[in-house]
Short mmCIF file of C-alpha atoms and ligand atoms in Angstrom, two decimals:
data_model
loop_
_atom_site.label_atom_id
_atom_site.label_comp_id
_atom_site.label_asym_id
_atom_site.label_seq_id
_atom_site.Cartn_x
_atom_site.Cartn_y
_atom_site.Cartn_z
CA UNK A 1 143.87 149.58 -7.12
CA UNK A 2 142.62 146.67 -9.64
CA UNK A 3 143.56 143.83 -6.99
CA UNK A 4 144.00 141.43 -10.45
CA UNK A 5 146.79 138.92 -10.31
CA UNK A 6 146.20 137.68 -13.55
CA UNK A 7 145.07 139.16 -17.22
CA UNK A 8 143.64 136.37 -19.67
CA UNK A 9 143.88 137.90 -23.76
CA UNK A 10 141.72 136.63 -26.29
CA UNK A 11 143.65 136.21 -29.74
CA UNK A 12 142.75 136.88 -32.73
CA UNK A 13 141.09 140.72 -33.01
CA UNK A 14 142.93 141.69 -29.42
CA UNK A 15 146.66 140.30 -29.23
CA UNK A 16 146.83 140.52 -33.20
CA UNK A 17 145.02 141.42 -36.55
CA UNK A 18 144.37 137.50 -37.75
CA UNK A 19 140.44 137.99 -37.36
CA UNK A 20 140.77 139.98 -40.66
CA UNK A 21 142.65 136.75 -42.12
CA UNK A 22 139.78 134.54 -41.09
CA UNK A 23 137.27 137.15 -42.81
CA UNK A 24 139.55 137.10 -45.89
CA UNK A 25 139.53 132.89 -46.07
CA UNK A 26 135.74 132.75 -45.34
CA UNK A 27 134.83 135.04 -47.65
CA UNK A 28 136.58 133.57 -50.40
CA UNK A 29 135.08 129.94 -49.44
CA UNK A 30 131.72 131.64 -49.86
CA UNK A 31 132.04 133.33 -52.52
CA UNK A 32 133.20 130.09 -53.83
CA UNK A 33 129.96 128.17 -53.03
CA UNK A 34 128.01 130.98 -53.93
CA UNK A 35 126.59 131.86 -49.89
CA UNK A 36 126.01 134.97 -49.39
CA UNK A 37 128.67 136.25 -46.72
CA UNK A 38 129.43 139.71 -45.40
CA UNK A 39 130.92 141.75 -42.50
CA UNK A 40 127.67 141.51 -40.53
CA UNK A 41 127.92 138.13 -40.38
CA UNK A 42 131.31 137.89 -39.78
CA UNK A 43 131.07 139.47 -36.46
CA UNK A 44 128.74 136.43 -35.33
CA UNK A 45 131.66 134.18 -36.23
CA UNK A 46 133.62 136.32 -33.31
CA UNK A 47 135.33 134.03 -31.19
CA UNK A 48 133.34 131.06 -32.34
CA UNK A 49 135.04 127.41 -33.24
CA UNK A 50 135.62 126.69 -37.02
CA UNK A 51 133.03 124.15 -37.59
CA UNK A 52 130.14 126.11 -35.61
CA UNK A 53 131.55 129.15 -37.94
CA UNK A 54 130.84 127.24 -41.22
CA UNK A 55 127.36 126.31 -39.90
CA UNK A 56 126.51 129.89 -39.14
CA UNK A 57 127.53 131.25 -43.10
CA UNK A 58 125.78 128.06 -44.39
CA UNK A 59 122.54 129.44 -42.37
CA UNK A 60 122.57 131.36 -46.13
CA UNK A 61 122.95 128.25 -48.04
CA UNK A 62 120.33 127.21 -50.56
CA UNK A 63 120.72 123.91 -50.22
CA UNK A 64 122.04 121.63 -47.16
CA UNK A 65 125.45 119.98 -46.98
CA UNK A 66 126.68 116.67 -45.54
CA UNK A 67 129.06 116.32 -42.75
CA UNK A 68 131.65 115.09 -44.89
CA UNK A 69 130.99 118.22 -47.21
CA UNK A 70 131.25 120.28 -44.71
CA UNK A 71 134.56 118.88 -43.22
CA UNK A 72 136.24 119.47 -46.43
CA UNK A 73 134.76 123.20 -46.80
CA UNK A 74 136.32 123.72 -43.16
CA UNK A 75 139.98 122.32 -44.12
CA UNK A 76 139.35 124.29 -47.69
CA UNK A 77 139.11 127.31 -45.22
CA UNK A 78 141.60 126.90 -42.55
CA UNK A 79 143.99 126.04 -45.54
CA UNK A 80 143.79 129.25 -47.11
CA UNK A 81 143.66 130.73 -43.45
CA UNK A 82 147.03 129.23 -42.32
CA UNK A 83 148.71 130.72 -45.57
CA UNK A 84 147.72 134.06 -44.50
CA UNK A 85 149.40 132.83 -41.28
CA UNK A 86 152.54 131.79 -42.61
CA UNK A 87 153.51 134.76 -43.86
CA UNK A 88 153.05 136.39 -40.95
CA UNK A 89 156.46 137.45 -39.28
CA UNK A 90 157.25 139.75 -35.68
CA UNK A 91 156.69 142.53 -37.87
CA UNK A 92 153.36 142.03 -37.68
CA UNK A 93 152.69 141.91 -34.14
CA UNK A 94 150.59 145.31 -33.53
CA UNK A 95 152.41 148.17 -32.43
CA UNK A 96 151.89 148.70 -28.90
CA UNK A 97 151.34 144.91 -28.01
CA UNK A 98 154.88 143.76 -27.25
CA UNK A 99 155.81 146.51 -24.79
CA UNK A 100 152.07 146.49 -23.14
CA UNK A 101 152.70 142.64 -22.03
CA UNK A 102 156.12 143.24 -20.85
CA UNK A 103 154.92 145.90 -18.65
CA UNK A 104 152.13 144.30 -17.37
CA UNK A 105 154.00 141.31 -16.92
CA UNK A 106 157.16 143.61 -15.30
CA UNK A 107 154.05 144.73 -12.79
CA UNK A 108 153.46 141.34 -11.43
CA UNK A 109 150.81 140.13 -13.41
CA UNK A 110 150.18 136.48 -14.44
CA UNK A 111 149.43 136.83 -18.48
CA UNK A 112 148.03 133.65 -20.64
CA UNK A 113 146.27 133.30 -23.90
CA UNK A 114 142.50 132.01 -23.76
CA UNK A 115 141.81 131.87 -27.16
CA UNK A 116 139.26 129.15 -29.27
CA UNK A 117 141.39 128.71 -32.07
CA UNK A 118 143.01 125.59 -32.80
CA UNK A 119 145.79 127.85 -34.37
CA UNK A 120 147.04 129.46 -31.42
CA UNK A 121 150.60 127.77 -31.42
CA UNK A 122 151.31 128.62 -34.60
CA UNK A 123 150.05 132.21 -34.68
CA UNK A 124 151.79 132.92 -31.28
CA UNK A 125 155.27 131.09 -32.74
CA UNK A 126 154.72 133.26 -36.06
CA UNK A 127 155.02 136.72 -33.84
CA UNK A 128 157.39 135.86 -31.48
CA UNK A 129 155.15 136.20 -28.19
CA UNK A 130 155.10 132.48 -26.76
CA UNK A 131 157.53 133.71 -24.36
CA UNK A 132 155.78 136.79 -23.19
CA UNK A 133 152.94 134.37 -21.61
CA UNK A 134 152.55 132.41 -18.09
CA UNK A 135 150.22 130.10 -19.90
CA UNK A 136 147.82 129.57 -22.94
CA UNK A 137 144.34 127.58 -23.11
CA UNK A 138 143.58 127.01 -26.71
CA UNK A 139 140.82 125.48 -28.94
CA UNK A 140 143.13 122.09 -28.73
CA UNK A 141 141.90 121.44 -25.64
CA UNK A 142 138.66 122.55 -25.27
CA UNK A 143 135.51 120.80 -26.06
CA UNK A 144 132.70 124.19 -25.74
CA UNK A 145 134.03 127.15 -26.96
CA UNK A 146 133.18 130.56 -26.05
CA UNK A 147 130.48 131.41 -24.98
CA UNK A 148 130.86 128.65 -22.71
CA UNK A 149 133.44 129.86 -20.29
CA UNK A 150 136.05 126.60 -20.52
CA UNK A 151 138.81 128.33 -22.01
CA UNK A 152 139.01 130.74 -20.00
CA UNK A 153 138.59 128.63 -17.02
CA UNK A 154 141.45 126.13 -17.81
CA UNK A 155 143.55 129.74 -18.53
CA UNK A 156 142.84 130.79 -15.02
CA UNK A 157 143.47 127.36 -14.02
CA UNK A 158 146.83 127.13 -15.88
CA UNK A 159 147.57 130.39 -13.88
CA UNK A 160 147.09 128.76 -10.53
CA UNK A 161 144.28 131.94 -10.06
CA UNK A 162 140.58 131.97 -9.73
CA UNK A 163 138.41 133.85 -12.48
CA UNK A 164 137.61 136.63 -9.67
CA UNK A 165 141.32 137.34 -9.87
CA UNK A 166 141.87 137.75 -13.64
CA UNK A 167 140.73 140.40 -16.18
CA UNK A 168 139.61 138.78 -19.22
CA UNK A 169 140.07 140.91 -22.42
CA UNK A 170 137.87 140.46 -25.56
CA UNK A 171 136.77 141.70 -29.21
CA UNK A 172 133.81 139.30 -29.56
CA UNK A 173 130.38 139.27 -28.19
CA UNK A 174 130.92 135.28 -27.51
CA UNK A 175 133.66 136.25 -25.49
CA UNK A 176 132.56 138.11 -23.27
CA UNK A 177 129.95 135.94 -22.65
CA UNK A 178 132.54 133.61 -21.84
CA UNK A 179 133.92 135.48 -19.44
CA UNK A 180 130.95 137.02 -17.44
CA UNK A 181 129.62 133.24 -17.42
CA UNK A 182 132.73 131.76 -15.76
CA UNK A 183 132.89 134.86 -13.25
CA UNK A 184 135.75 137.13 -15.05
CA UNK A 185 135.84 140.62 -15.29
CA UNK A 186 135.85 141.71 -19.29
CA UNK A 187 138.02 144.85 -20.93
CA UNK A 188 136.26 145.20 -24.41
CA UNK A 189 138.14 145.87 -27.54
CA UNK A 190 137.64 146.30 -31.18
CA UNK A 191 134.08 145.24 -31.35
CA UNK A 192 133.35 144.39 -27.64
CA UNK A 193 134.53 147.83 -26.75
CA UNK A 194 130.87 148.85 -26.68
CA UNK A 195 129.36 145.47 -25.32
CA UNK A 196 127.53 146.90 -21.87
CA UNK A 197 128.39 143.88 -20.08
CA UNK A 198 132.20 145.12 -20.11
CA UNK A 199 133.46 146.62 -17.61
CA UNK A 200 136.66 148.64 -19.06
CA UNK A 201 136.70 150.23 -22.57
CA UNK A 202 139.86 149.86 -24.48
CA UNK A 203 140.99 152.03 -27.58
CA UNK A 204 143.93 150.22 -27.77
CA UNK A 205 145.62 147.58 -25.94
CA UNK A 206 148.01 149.70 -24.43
CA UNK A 207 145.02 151.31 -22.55
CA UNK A 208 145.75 148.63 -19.69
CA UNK A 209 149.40 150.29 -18.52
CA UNK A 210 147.18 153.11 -17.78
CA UNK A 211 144.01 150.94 -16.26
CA UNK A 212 146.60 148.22 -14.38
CA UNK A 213 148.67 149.74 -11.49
C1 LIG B 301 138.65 132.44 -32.71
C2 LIG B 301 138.19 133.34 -33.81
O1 LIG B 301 139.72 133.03 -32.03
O2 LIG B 301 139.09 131.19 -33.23
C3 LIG B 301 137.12 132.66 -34.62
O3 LIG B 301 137.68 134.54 -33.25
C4 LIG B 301 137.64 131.32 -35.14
O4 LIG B 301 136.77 133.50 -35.70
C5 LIG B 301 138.09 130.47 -33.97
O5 LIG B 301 136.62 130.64 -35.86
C6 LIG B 301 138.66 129.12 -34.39
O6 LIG B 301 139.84 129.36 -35.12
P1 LIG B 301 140.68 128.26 -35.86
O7 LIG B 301 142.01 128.94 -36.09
O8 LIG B 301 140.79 127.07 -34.96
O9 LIG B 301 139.97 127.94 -37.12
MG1 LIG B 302 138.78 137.50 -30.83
#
């Protein structure tokens, strides 16, 4: 027996494949400005806010930018990013993902979204899943994102539960630091799945049905 009441997903990398599209836009931005960028770094930018994303690949810069530069580099990139976005359709959703939410949901549990990016509506409206959620925290109304704990904490809140009763489940590092520092339990995924701070291991998504009574 679990005992959760509620499940909390992260977004992009667990619910759907748009941390790929974020690689993709940053990679072209700095290849652009000539900054070395790569896959290894990319896994820092896990679950991390735009700006504090563009300050981590300019760690590689030669030379130092101005706010204002770096404003414009972070609309360059979340332009590019929401084009990958708006050709997303239902289609896309992951297999697996639609069914394991409407089972889990068809169990009793309270689901919501706790994810940092400011693109959460529109990803969510592009696959069809804003009505397969009790609630979603998003990086519009946050001020720390992970690995400060605040988005999951106003999830949780949103749910009416307290982080003891919820099951947070994450792909980045950041994220389940998140959720260990506001007092979740964390499923890993993807690239968490071997983080020893989690506490379940998931192959796929559709792991929980079997994990979730
Ligand atoms: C997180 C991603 O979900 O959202 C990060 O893991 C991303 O890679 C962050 O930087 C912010 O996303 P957005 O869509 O607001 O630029
Ligand atoms: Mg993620």
């Amino acid at each position: 027996m679990s005992g959760y009441k509620g499940i909390i997903f992260d977004l992009d990398g667990v619910l759907c494949h748009t941390d790929e599209y974020h690689y993709l836009a940053w990679k072209a931005l700095a290849d652009k400005i000539g900054v070395p960028f790569d896959r290894q770094v990319n896994e820092r930018l896990r679950g991390v806010s735009r700006m504090e994303s563009l300050d981590i690949i300019l760690e590689r810069a030669t030379r130092s930018y101005t706010d204002a530069e770096k404003a414009a580099l972070a609309t360059e990139k979340n332009e590019m990013y929401r084009g990958f976005l708006a050709k997303m359709t239902p289609d896309d959703l992951p297999t697996g993902v639609g069914e394991t939410l409407a089972t889990l949901r068809a169990r009793g549990y309270r689901l919501a979204i706790g994810s940092s990016s400011r693109n959460t509506p529109l990803i969510t409206e592009r696959l069809g899943i804003v009505s397969a959620f009790d609630a979603v925290a998003d990086g519009n109304e946050i001020t720390h994102s992970k690995p400060d704990p605040e988005v999951f904490l106003l999830a949780a809140e949103k749910l009416r539960l307290a982080p003891a009763d919820c099951l947070v489940v994450e792909d980045a590092e950041s994220g389940v630091s998140a959720a260990i520092a506001g007092g979740f339990t964390a499923a890993g995924i993807g690239s968490a799945k071997d983080d020893p701070r989690v506490t379940y291991r998931l192959d796929a998504l559709s792991d929980l049905t079997a994990l979730l009574p």
